[in-house]
CSV table of C-alpha atoms and ligand atoms in Angstrom, one decimal:
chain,number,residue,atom,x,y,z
A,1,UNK,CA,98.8,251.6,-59.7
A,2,UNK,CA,95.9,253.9,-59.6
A,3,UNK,CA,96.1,257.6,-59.2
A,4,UNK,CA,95.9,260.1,-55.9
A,5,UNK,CA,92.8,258.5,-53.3
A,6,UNK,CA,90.5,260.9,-51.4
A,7,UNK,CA,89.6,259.9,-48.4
A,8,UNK,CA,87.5,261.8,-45.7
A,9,UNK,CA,88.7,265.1,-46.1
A,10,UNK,CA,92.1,264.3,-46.9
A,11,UNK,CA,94.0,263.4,-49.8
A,12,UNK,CA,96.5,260.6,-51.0
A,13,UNK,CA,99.2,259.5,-53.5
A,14,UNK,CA,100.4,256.3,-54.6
A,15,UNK,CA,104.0,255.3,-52.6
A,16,UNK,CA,104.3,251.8,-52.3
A,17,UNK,CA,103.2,249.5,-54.8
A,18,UNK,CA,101.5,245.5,-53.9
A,19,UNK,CA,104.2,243.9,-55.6
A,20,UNK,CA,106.9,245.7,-53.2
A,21,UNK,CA,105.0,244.9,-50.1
A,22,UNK,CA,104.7,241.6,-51.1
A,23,UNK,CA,108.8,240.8,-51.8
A,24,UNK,CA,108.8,242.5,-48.4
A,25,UNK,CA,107.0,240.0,-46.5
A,26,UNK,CA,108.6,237.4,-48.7
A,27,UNK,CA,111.5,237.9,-46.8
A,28,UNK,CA,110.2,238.2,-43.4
A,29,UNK,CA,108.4,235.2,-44.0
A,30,UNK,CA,112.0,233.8,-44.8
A,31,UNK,CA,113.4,235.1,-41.8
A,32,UNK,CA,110.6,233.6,-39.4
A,33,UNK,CA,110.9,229.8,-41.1
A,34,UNK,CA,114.2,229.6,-40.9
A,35,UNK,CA,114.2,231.1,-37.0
A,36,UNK,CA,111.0,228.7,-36.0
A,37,UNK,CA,112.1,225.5,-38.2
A,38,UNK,CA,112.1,223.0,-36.2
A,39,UNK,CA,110.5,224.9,-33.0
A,40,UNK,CA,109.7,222.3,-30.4
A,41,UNK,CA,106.8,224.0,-29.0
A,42,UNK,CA,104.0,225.8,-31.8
A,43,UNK,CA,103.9,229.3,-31.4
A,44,UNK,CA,101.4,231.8,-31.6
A,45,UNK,CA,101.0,234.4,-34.0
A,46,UNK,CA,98.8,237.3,-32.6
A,47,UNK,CA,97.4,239.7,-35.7
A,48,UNK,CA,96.7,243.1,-34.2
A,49,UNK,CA,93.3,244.0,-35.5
A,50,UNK,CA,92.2,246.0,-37.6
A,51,UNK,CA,95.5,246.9,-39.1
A,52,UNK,CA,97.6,244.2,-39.4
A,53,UNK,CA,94.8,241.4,-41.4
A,54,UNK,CA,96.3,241.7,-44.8
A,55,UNK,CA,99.6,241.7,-43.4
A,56,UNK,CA,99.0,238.8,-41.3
A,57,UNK,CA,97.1,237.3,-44.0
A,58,UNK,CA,99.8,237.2,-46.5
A,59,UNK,CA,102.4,236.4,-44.2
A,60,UNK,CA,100.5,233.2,-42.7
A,61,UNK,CA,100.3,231.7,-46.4
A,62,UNK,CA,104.5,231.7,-46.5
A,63,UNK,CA,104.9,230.7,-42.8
A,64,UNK,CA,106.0,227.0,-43.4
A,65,UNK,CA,106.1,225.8,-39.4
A,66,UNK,CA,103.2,224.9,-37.4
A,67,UNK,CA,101.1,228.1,-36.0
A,68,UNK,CA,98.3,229.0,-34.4
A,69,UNK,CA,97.1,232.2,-35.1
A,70,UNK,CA,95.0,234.6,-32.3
A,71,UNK,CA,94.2,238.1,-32.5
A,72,UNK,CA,93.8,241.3,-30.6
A,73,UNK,CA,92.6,245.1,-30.9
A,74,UNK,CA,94.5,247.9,-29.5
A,75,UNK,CA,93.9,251.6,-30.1
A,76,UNK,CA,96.3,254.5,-29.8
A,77,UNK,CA,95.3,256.7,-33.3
A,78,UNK,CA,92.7,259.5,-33.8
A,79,UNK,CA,92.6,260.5,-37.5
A,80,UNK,CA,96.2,261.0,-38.5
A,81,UNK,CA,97.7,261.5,-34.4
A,82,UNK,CA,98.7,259.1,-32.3
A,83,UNK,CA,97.3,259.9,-28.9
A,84,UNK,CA,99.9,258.5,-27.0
A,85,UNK,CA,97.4,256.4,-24.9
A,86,UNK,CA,97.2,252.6,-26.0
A,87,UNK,CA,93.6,251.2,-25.3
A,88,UNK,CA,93.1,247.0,-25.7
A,89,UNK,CA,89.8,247.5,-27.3
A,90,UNK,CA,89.2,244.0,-27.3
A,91,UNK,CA,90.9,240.9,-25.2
A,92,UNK,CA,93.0,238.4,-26.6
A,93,UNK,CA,91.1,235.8,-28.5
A,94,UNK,CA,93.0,232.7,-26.9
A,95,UNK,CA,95.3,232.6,-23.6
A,96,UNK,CA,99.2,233.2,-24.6
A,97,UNK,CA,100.4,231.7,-21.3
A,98,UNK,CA,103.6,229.7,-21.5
A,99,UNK,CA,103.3,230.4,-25.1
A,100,UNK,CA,106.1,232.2,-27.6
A,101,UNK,CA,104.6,234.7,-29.3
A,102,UNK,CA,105.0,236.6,-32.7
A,103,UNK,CA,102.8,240.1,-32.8
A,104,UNK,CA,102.0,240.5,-36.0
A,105,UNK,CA,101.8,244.3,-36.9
A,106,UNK,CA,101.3,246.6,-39.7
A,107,UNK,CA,103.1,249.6,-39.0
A,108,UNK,CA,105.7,250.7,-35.9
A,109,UNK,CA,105.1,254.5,-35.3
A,110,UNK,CA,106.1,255.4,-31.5
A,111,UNK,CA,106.1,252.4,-30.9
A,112,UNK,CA,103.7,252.9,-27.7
A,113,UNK,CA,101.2,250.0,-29.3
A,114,UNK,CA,103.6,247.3,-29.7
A,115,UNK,CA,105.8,248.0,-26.2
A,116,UNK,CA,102.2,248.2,-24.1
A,117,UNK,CA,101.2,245.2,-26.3
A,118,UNK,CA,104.7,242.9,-25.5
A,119,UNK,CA,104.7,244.5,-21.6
A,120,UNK,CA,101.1,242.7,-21.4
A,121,UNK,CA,101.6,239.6,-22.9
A,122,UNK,CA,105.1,239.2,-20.6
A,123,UNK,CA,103.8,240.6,-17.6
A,124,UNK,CA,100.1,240.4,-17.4
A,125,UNK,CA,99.2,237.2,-19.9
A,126,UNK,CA,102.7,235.2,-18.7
A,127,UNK,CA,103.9,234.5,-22.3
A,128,UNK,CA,107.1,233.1,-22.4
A,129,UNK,CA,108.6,234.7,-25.1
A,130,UNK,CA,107.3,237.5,-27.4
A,131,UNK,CA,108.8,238.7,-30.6
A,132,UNK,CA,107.8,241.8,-32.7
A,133,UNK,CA,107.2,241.3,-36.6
A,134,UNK,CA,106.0,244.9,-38.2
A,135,UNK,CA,105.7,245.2,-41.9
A,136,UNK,CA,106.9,248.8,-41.8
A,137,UNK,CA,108.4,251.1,-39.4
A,138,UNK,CA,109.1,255.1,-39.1
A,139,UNK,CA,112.6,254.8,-37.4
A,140,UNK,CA,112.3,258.5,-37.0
A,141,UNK,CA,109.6,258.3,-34.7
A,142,UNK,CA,110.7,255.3,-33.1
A,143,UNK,CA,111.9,256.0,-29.0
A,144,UNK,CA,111.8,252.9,-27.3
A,145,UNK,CA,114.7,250.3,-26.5
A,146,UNK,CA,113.0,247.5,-27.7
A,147,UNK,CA,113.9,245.6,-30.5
A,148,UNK,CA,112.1,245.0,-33.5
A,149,UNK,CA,112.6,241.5,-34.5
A,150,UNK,CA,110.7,241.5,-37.9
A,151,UNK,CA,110.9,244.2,-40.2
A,152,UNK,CA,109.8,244.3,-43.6
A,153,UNK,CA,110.3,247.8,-44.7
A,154,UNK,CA,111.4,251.3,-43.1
A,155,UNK,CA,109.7,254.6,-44.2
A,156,UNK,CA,110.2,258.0,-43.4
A,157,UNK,CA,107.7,259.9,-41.1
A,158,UNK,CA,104.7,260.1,-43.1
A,159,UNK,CA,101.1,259.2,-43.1
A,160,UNK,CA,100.4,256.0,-44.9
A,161,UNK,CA,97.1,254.6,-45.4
A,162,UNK,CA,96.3,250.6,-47.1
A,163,UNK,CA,97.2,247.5,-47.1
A,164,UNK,CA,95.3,247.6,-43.6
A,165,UNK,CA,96.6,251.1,-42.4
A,166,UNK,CA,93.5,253.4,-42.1
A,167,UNK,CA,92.7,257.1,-42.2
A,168,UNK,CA,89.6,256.9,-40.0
A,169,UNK,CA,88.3,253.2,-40.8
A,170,UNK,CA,88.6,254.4,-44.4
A,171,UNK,CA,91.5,253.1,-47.1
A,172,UNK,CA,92.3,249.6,-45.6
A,173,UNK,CA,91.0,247.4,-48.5
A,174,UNK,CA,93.7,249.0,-51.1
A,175,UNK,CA,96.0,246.8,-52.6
A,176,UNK,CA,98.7,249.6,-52.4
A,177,UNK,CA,100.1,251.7,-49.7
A,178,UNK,CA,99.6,255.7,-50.4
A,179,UNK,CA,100.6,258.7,-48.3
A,180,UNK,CA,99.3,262.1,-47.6
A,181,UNK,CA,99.4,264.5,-49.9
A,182,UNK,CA,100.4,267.8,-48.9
A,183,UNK,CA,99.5,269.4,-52.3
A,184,UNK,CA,96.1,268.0,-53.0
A,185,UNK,CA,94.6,267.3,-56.2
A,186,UNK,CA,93.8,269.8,-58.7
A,187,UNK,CA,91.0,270.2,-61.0
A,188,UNK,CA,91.4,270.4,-65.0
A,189,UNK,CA,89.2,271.4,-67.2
A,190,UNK,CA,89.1,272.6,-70.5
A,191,UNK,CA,86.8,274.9,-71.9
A,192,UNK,CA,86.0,274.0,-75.6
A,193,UNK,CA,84.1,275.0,-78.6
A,194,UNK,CA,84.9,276.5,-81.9
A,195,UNK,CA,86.1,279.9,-82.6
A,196,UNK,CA,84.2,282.8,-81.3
A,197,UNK,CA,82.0,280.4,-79.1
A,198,UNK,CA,82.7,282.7,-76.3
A,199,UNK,CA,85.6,280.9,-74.4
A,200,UNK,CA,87.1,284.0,-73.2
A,201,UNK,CA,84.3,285.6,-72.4
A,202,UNK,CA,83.0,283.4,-70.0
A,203,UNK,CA,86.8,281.6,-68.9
A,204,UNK,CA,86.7,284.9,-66.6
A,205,UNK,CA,83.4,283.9,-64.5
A,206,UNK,CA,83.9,280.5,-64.2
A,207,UNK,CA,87.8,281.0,-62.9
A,208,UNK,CA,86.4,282.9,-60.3
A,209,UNK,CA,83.7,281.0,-58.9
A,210,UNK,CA,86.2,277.7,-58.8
A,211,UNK,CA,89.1,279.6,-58.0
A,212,UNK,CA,90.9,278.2,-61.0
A,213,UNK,CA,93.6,279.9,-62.9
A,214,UNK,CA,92.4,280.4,-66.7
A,215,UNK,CA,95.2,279.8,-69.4
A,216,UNK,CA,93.7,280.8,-72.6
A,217,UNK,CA,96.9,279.6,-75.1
A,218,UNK,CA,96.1,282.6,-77.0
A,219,UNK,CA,96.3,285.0,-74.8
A,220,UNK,CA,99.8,283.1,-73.3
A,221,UNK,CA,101.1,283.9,-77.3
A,222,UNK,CA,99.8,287.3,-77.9
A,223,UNK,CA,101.6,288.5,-75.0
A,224,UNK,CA,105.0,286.3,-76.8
A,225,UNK,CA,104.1,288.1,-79.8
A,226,UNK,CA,103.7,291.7,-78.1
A,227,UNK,CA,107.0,291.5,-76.2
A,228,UNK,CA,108.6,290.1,-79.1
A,229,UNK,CA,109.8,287.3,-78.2
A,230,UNK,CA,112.0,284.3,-80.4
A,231,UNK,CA,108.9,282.6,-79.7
A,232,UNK,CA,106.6,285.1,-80.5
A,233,UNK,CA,107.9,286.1,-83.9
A,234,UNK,CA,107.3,282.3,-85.1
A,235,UNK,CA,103.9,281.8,-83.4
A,236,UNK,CA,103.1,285.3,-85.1
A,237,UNK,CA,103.3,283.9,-88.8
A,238,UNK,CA,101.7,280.7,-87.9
A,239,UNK,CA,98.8,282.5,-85.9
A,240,UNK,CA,98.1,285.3,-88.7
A,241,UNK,CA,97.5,283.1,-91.5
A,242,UNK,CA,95.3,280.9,-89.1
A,243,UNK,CA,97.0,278.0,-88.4
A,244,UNK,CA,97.8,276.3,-85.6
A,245,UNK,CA,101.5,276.9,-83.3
A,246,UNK,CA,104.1,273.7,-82.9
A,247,UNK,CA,102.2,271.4,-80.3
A,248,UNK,CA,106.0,271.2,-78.2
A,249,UNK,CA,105.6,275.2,-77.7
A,250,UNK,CA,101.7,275.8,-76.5
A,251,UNK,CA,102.5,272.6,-74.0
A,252,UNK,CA,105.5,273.6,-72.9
A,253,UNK,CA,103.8,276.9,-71.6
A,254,UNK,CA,101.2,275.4,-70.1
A,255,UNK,CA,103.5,273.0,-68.6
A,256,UNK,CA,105.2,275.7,-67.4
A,257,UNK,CA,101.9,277.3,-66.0
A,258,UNK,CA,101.0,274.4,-64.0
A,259,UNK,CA,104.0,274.3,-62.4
A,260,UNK,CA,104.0,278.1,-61.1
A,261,UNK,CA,101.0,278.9,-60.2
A,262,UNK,CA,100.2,278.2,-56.7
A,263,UNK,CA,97.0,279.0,-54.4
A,264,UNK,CA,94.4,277.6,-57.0
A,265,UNK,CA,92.3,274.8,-56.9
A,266,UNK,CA,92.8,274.0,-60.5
A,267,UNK,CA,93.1,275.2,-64.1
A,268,UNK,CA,90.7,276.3,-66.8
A,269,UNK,CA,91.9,275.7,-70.2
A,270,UNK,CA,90.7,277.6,-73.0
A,271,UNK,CA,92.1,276.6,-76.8
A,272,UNK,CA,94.0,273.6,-75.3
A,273,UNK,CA,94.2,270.7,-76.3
A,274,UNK,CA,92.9,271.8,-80.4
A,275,UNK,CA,93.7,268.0,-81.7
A,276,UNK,CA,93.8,265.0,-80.6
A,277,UNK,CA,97.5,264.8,-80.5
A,278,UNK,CA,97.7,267.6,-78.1
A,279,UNK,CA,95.0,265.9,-75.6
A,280,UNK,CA,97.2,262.8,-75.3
A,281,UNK,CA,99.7,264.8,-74.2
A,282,UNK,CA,98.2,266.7,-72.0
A,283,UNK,CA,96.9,263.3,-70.9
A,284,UNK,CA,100.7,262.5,-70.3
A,285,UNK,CA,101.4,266.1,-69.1
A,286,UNK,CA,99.1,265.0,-66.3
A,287,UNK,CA,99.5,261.6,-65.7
A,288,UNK,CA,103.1,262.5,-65.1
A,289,UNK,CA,101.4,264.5,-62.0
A,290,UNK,CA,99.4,262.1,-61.0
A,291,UNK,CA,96.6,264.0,-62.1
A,292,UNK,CA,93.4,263.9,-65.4
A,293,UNK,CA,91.3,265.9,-67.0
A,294,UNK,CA,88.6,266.6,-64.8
A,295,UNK,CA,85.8,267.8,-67.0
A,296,UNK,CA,85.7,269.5,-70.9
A,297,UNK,CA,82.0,272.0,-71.4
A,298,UNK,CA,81.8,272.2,-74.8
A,299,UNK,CA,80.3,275.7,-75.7
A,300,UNK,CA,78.2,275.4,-78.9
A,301,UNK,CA,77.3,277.6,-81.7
A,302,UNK,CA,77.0,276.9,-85.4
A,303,UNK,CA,79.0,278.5,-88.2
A,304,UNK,CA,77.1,281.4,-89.4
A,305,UNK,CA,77.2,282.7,-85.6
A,306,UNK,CA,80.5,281.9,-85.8
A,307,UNK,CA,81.1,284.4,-88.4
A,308,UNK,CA,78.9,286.6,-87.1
A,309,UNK,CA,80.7,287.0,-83.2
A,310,UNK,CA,84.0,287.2,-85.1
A,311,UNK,CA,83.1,289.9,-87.4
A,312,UNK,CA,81.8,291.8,-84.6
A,313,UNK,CA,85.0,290.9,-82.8
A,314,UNK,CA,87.2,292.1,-85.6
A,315,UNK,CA,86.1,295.7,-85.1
A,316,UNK,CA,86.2,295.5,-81.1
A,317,UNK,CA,89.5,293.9,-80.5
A,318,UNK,CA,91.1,294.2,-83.9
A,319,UNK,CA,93.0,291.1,-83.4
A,320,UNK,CA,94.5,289.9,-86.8
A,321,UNK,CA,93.1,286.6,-86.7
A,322,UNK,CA,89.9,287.5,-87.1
A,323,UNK,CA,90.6,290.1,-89.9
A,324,UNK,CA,89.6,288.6,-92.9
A,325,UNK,CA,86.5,286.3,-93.9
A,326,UNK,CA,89.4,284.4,-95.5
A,327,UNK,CA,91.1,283.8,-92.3
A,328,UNK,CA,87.8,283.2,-90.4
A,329,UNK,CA,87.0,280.8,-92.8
A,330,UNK,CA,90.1,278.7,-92.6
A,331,UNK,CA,89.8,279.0,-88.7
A,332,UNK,CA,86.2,277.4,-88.8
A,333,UNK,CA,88.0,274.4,-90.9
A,334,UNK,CA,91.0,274.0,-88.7
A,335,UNK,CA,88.3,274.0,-86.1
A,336,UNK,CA,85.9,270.8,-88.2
A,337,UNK,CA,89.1,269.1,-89.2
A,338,UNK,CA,91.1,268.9,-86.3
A,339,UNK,CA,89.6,270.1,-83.3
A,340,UNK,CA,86.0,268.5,-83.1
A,341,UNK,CA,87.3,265.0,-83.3
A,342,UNK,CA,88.0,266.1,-79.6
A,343,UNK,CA,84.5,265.5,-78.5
A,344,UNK,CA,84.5,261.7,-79.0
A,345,UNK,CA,88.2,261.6,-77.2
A,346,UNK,CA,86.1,263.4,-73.8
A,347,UNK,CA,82.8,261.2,-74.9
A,348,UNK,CA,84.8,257.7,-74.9
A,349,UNK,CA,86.4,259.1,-71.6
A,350,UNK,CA,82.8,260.4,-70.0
A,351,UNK,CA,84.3,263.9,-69.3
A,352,UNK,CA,82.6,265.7,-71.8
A,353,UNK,CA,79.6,268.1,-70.9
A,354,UNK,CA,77.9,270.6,-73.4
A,355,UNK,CA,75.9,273.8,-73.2
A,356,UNK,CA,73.9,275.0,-76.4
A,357,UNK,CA,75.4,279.1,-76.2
A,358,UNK,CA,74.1,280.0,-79.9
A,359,UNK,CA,71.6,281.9,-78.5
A,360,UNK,CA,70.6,284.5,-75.8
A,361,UNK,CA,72.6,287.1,-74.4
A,362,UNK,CA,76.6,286.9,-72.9
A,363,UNK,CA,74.5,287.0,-69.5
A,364,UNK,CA,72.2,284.1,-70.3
A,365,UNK,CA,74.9,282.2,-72.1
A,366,UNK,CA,77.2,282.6,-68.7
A,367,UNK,CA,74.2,281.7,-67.0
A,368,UNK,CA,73.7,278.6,-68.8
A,369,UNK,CA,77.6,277.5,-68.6
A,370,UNK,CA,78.1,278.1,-64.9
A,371,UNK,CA,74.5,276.1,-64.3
A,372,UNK,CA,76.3,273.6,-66.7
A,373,UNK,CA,79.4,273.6,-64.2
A,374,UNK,CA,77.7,273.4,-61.4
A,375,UNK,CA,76.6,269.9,-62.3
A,376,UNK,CA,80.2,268.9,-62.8
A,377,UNK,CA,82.0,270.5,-60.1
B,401,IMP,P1,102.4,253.5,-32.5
B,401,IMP,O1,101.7,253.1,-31.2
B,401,IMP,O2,102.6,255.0,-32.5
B,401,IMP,O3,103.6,252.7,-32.9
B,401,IMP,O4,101.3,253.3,-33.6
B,401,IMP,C1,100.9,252.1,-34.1
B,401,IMP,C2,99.5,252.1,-34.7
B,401,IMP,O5,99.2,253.4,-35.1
B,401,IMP,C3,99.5,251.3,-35.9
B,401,IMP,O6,99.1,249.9,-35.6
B,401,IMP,C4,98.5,251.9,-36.7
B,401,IMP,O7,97.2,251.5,-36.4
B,401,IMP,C5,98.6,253.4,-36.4
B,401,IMP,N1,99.5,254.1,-37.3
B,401,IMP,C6,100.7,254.6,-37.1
B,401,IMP,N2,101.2,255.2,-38.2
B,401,IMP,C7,100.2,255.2,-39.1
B,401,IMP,C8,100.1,255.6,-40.5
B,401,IMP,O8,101.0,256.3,-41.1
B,401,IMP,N3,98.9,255.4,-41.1
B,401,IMP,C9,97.9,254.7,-40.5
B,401,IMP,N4,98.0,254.3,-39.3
B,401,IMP,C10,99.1,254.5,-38.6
């Protein structure tokens, strides 16, 4: 099944899978041959348009008695409401008189559709019998007396869209059925480049503009390390003699982040993933949410700068890492060995973007990166 569906302005998850539907109108289609076998009369099986055609469709091809199938259009939803009023858009396409009938529908809300609908064909168009087959139905919502003769599935009071159901003409033709997401998607990126590239520096500009929260991994450990945490003593080793910290620890902080920071439109990773073991996992971390990687900028600068901005760094910030030449130097490896690789992972996967930052000023370079993101945004 695929992942979360935009649609209009709205977003959507995946509920019900094809294969589910389909065992579900297996067995209404089970229910209806054995009720119609042998029917001396054919009846008529009326497919309300536009929702019910895959429905209809699929249940026609297991219907084993002798049918003729007519359709209608009624009307009682704006957007994601029902108004309450049902409209017959469009007459029926054959006369139903003397006739037993089977409405075909996709989903039973208030159930205002399909009563109007029966009343009409009883009352108005002198059917002689009509029966209601839904392939899903919000008991919750449900008031009226009437029964439902057919169903194929019950689901709780939520907005559904495919299979036929619709947000606003838009989502019929999906395979699956998905419902409204109440927390909608977020955005992921990760902001990547070697040591001293100027992550950090710009992670702070770029969070604002897209209301993202910024995790820089580094940060999320130095602040282990300063309270002195279990954790922090270990990374504290690892990170001073400039190696990398146990993949299970960084994710399960950033886990952790994603999970408890609220009112942000998504998440700017900086120093995550560093291999490429760590991007499938975040890969799972997010697929788990229903969620990807929405874009990597790669900032760029070559290795003398690299030196260069961490030197300079050293003095400002005096963080250990960047003490030594030594250490600097086995960063920049770390960085060749296990980090670059990354670039073809986000290449193979089209999600990787690149701005040239070895030059110019912090200014120009945060020019150049937020132009970058606007393209991707
Ligand atoms: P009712 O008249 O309230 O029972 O609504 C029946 C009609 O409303 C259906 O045939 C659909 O066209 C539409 N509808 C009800 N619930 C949903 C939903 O969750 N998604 C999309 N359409 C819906």
């Amino acid at each position: 099944m695929e992942d979360k569906i935009k649609l209009h302005d709205k977003v959507f998850k995946p509920y019900i899978r094809h294969d589910r539907i389909i065992a579900a109108i297996d067995d209404v289609a089970d229910k209806l041959n054995r009720d119609f076998y042998n029917c001396p009369d054919v009846p008529v099986i009326l497919c309300v348009l536009n929702g019910s055609i895959p429905f209809t469709g699929e249940l026609l091809q297991r219907i084993t008695f002798p049918c003729q199938v007519i359709s209608i259009k009624m009307s009682s939803y704006q957007g994601t409401q029902s108004t309450g009023t049902v409209l017959n858009v469009m007459g029926l396409t054959s006369s139903v008189k003397g006739r037993r009938v089977i409405i075909c529908e996709d989903i039973v809300d208030t159930g205002n559709t399909i009563v109007a609908l029966k009343e009409m064909l009883l009352d108005k168009e002198g059917a002689a019998d009509v029966r209601i087959c839904t392939l899903l139905v919000k008991p919750d919502v449900y008031d009226k007396p009437d029964k439902l003769d057919y169903v194929g599935m019950e689901i709780p009071n939520a907005f559904i869209v495919g299979f036929g159901l619709d947000y606003d003409e838009l989502g019929r033709n999906n395979k699956d059925i998905y419902v409204i997401d109440d927390n909608p998607m977020k955005k992921y990126y990760i902001l990547f480049g070697p040591p001293g590239a100027g992550k950090g520096t710009h992670a702070g500009a770029i969070a604002q503009k897209y209301n993202l929260k910024h995790i820089s991994t580094g940060e999320l450990l130095r602040a282990e390390i300063a309270a002195g945490t279990e954790l922090g003593k270990q990374a504290k080793s690892l990170i001073d003699a400039g190696m990398l910290v146990p993949d299970s620890v960084v994710e399960g902080m950033i886990e952790t982040a994603f999970d408890t920071v609220k009112g942000v439109d998504g998440f700017l990773l900086d120093g995550f993933p560093r291999n490429l073991s760590q991007a499938a996992d975040l890969d799972e971390i997010l697929d788990k949410r229903g969620e990807s990687v929405t874009a990597v900028v790669g900032l760029m600068i070559d290795d003398d700068m690299i030196f260069q901005r961490i030197r300079g760094r050293a003095i400002i910030e005096g963080r250990a890492d960047d003490a030594s030449d030594e250490t600097i130097a086995n960063r920049i490896k770390t960085y060749h060995t296990q980090t670059e690789p990354l670039i073809d992972y986000y290449k193979a996967a089209g999600k990787y973007w690149e701005v040239d930052v070895d030059g110019g000023t912090i200014e120009e370079n945060r020019a150049r990166v937020l132009a970058k993101m606007e393209t991707i945004a």
